Structure formats: C-alpha cells, structure tokens
C-alpha cells in the first residue's frame, strides 16, 4: 500500500513539472470524480451536498464541499504548488562565440544551486496568447532533455571542493544548444500548440528531468524533484477525495508562490481563501454573523515538508526533538510563530493522530538557528481560524532531488482524511 501510494505520487510529480501543471492535474482529477469547476468571474449557485473547485492564476487551486446538513464550519488543509527553480527571462537566448546558446534565467525561491548542475533539464510553465476578446494560458511542458548546466572541471578550479559561492547570473545559465540562437521560442510554442508569433507573454521555468526513485535496503526511501511541497499537496488531495463530512465544509487548498513569500494575487497572503469562504457563505445565503460563527468553529492545517535529522549532520537538528524519515507526520513549532502551531492547535492535531493511529513527531529548530517559514501563519493572518503547521519529514529540502520516507506519505493521507471527516471542535 505505502509503495503503491509513493508510486502514484512520483507519477503525479512527473506529470507536474510546474505549479500550473499541479493545478491543472488536480483540476482534471477533481472533474473526473464529479467536482464542478467554478470560474471566479461567474455567479456561484452552490447546493447542499455539492462538490466544487476553482483556480486563480491557473496556479492556485481550492476545492470544497458543501455539507448536506446545516454547516458548522470549515476544515481547511493548505499546501503549496510551487517549488524552487529557475525562471526564464524575456529575450533569454545568449550566444557565445557562435558555439553555444544559453538561456538567461533568474532564481525562483531559495534552491540549493549545486544540485542543478550536470543533469538533464527541461522547460515547463505556460505561455499566453490572444483568443478573440480573451488572453488565455496554454500549458507548456517540453518533456524531453533540452538543457543542462555544466559544472566547471576540477582542473579549472582546484578549490571547487572547498566550498564555492555560486553566482546566479554567471554560473547557472543552462546550455540549450550549439550554433546560433533563435530556436527556443519555437520549441516552447510547439509544446503549447501555438506559433511563436502568437506568444504574448510567458511564465516558464526549468525543471529536473531525473525520474523519481524508490530505494534503500528495504525500499524505505524515495527521492524526486519537488517533494516540497507536491508530496503534501498530493496527500491532501488523496485525503480529500476519500472523505466526506455532512456538517463541515472540507476545503483542499493549494497555493502558488510560497517559495517567494506568498505575497501575490494567488498566494497564501492573498485574499484567495478568504474570498472563497465568503463566496460560499454568500451563495448559501448566510448573514455576516453566521459567517463569523462558522469561522470560529473552523480549523486550518498547513501542510508543508519538514526536516528530518540528517544522517551526516545530526547536530544540525534540535537537541531533544528529533524527527526521522518513516517516523510519521511532523508537527512544526516555532516560538516566533514562523509556524502557527501552539499548544492548543497541537492538541487538536494530536487528537486526530491518536484517533487514527498515526505516528506524530515534533519539530523545533535548534535555538541558535533561524530555520524556514511556510504558509500557515500567512494564511491564518488572512482567514483568522485556529491553525497548526505539519509536514512530511524529508532530507535535502530545496535540492532539485529531495528524499523522504515511504511510510510517511500514507500517514499524511490518513491524517488528511481523518481531519476532513472530523467533527472535532477547539474551544481555546
Ligand atoms: Co515548502
């Protein structure tokens, strides 16, 4: 079961080389299982027992159910669709001495740059074209080995193994061809099924072509690109599909732009989720007070990957809170509230874990390390409901090839399902 689930995830990730593909592939799965697509520009006529989803910018997605009985509140599970990568700039082609053509790219998010060298890369995202009175998106996935960022030979930098500061403008430019420039737009256009002249704008990114792998003495680990945060987004989606709740509206929410701070029209800091919940209320003819009462009975879980103890660097983790691959889901704390978990919301999540027999580990940063951040506190600043941060333990976060534990994915799916179908209320 665990292995089958991981295979399904790796397959999903392979088909989702960009945030736009994550949203589009989830939309397709939802439509197939009877969810109705809503456009933010249309009037919404929601019905009791109905199942819906909507997208913003083609890169953030929110799916929700309307309960059969009188609604008590929301069960919101939020994750993110984007991963650190390199974004292709306008006019990207750079010719070198008539022998090389490279693309001019810039960093999207905080990746481990060294992990992008010497491996086949390709290009995915979207292009925008005019169709009558509309500007529309067309997905792009070149889906073949197209580019590569070659390392400099050790003979040309003998100090390469003593630590090297990568320059994002000079070291990271992917090579896409020999000869002369002029090919790249044609390649992107062909993938989108349009002509190069039709392309008005684009949001295109590099991606690692290395396939996901399940490995280890007992096949207990798996590795792939974009585990952060497609693993949690996928687990949320699975739990959502397998659950029902006749008193709470279940909301599966996947935001773009977490890796660059969430402050965009479709990010967790936007009004996307707030607008969605308000529109559900308006469509169900609830008044303002009823809306605030529902919110007060709601709960949000933010699911974004967490750090396992590193086998070669065990001292980098907290002293008394140790998280490991295959140790279960991770509850993340931070006193400065980079993670929104507190004693009360942790108790809520631990109760769900207890009910369903899910292993739960606890993560803190070392007190002398700042650590990362995620979307939980950002989103709960927009929609003020009690919230906790959880994640799957992983190694090599923000590498172009990350590693996680096979057993944990199943635990996360189980927790998502338990949460969505739960009637638990937090009084604090
Ligand atoms: Co993340």
PDB file of C-alpha atoms in Angstrom, residues 74-80 229 232-233 235-237 249-255 268 273 298-305 329-332 339-342 344-353 355 358 360 374-380 383-392 411-422 424 426:
ATOM      1  CA  UNK A  74     -14.653  24.673   7.614  1.00  0.00           C
ATOM      2  CA  UNK A  75     -11.922  22.034   7.610  1.00  0.00           C
ATOM      3  CA  UNK A  76      -9.133  23.692   5.623  1.00  0.00           C
ATOM      4  CA  UNK A  77      -5.983  21.856   4.572  1.00  0.00           C
ATOM      5  CA  UNK A  78      -3.471  24.111   2.779  1.00  0.00           C
ATOM      6  CA  UNK A  79      -0.279  23.250   0.892  1.00  0.00           C
ATOM      7  CA  UNK A  80       1.667  24.793  -1.992  1.00  0.00           C
ATOM      8  CA  UNK A 229       5.508  20.587  -1.463  1.00  0.00           C
ATOM      9  CA  UNK A 232       1.797  17.264   0.923  1.00  0.00           C
ATOM     10  CA  UNK A 233      -0.411  18.701  -1.842  1.00  0.00           C
ATOM     11  CA  UNK A 235      -1.595  13.713   0.242  1.00  0.00           C
ATOM     12  CA  UNK A 236      -4.117  16.474   0.956  1.00  0.00           C
ATOM     13  CA  UNK A 237      -5.837  15.751  -2.340  1.00  0.00           C
ATOM     14  CA  UNK A 249     -17.255  22.123   4.514  1.00  0.00           C
ATOM     15  CA  UNK A 250     -13.975  20.413   3.549  1.00  0.00           C
ATOM     16  CA  UNK A 251     -11.529  22.751   1.801  1.00  0.00           C
ATOM     17  CA  UNK A 252      -8.457  21.432  -0.030  1.00  0.00           C
ATOM     18  CA  UNK A 253      -6.345  24.434  -0.877  1.00  0.00           C
ATOM     19  CA  UNK A 254      -3.065  24.563  -2.845  1.00  0.00           C
ATOM     20  CA  UNK A 255      -1.379  27.969  -3.080  1.00  0.00           C
ATOM     21  CA  UNK A 268      -1.394  32.386   0.785  1.00  0.00           C
ATOM     22  CA  UNK A 273      -9.028  31.689   0.522  1.00  0.00           C
ATOM     23  CA  UNK A 298     -13.253  26.130  11.789  1.00  0.00           C
ATOM     24  CA  UNK A 299      -9.724  24.774  11.771  1.00  0.00           C
ATOM     25  CA  UNK A 300      -6.839  25.036   9.327  1.00  0.00           C
ATOM     26  CA  UNK A 301      -3.882  22.748   8.868  1.00  0.00           C
ATOM     27  CA  UNK A 302      -0.963  23.958   6.792  1.00  0.00           C
ATOM     28  CA  UNK A 303       0.985  21.028   5.318  1.00  0.00           C
ATOM     29  CA  UNK A 304       4.491  21.740   4.095  1.00  0.00           C
ATOM     30  CA  UNK A 305       7.511  19.499   4.379  1.00  0.00           C
ATOM     31  CA  UNK A 329       3.978  13.131  10.224  1.00  0.00           C
ATOM     32  CA  UNK A 330       5.676  16.150  11.796  1.00  0.00           C
ATOM     33  CA  UNK A 331       4.074  18.849  13.912  1.00  0.00           C
ATOM     34  CA  UNK A 332       6.153  22.025  13.494  1.00  0.00           C
ATOM     35  CA  UNK A 339       4.936  28.054  12.263  1.00  0.00           C
ATOM     36  CA  UNK A 340       1.449  28.712  13.582  1.00  0.00           C
ATOM     37  CA  UNK A 341       1.237  25.627  15.845  1.00  0.00           C
ATOM     38  CA  UNK A 342       0.635  26.356  19.542  1.00  0.00           C
ATOM     39  CA  UNK A 344      -4.000  24.361  21.642  1.00  0.00           C
ATOM     40  CA  UNK A 345      -3.775  23.641  17.925  1.00  0.00           C
ATOM     41  CA  UNK A 346      -1.147  20.944  18.527  1.00  0.00           C
ATOM     42  CA  UNK A 347      -3.633  19.252  20.861  1.00  0.00           C
ATOM     43  CA  UNK A 348      -6.204  19.259  18.070  1.00  0.00           C
ATOM     44  CA  UNK A 349      -3.806  17.582  15.608  1.00  0.00           C
ATOM     45  CA  UNK A 350      -2.540  15.102  18.223  1.00  0.00           C
ATOM     46  CA  UNK A 351      -6.133  14.089  18.963  1.00  0.00           C
ATOM     47  CA  UNK A 352      -6.701  13.347  15.268  1.00  0.00           C
ATOM     48  CA  UNK A 353      -3.463  11.320  15.179  1.00  0.00           C
ATOM     49  CA  UNK A 355      -7.940   8.627  16.802  1.00  0.00           C
ATOM     50  CA  UNK A 358      -0.984   7.975  13.133  1.00  0.00           C
ATOM     51  CA  UNK A 360       3.318  12.061  15.108  1.00  0.00           C
ATOM     52  CA  UNK A 374       5.770  28.418   5.435  1.00  0.00           C
ATOM     53  CA  UNK A 375       2.246  29.480   4.590  1.00  0.00           C
ATOM     54  CA  UNK A 376       0.331  28.571   7.774  1.00  0.00           C
ATOM     55  CA  UNK A 377       0.792  31.815   9.681  1.00  0.00           C
ATOM     56  CA  UNK A 378       0.469  33.868   6.483  1.00  0.00           C
ATOM     57  CA  UNK A 379      -2.828  32.277   5.527  1.00  0.00           C
ATOM     58  CA  UNK A 380      -4.276  32.356   9.047  1.00  0.00           C
ATOM     59  CA  UNK A 383      -8.536  33.956   7.467  1.00  0.00           C
ATOM     60  CA  UNK A 384      -8.341  34.077  11.220  1.00  0.00           C
ATOM     61  CA  UNK A 385      -9.001  30.498  12.310  1.00  0.00           C
ATOM     62  CA  UNK A 386      -7.017  28.282  14.686  1.00  0.00           C
ATOM     63  CA  UNK A 387      -4.228  26.632  12.712  1.00  0.00           C
ATOM     64  CA  UNK A 388      -1.341  24.186  13.007  1.00  0.00           C
ATOM     65  CA  UNK A 389       1.687  23.528  10.798  1.00  0.00           C
ATOM     66  CA  UNK A 390       2.520  19.974   9.875  1.00  0.00           C
ATOM     67  CA  UNK A 391       4.686  18.320   7.237  1.00  0.00           C
ATOM     68  CA  UNK A 392       6.358  15.190   5.944  1.00  0.00           C
ATOM     69  CA  UNK A 411       0.358   8.577   7.337  1.00  0.00           C
ATOM     70  CA  UNK A 412      -0.168  12.012   5.822  1.00  0.00           C
ATOM     71  CA  UNK A 413      -3.006  10.767   3.604  1.00  0.00           C
ATOM     72  CA  UNK A 414      -4.575   9.150   6.664  1.00  0.00           C
ATOM     73  CA  UNK A 415      -4.263  12.356   8.676  1.00  0.00           C
ATOM     74  CA  UNK A 416      -5.757  14.424   5.841  1.00  0.00           C
ATOM     75  CA  UNK A 417      -8.741  12.056   5.658  1.00  0.00           C
ATOM     76  CA  UNK A 418      -9.183  11.998   9.431  1.00  0.00           C
ATOM     77  CA  UNK A 419      -9.074  15.806   9.567  1.00  0.00           C
ATOM     78  CA  UNK A 420     -11.511  16.364   6.709  1.00  0.00           C
ATOM     79  CA  UNK A 421     -14.084  13.972   8.139  1.00  0.00           C
ATOM     80  CA  UNK A 422     -13.658  15.082  11.767  1.00  0.00           C
ATOM     81  CA  UNK A 424     -13.784  17.918  16.489  1.00  0.00           C
ATOM     82  CA  UNK A 426     -11.432  23.513  19.533  1.00  0.00           C
TER      83      UNK A 426
END
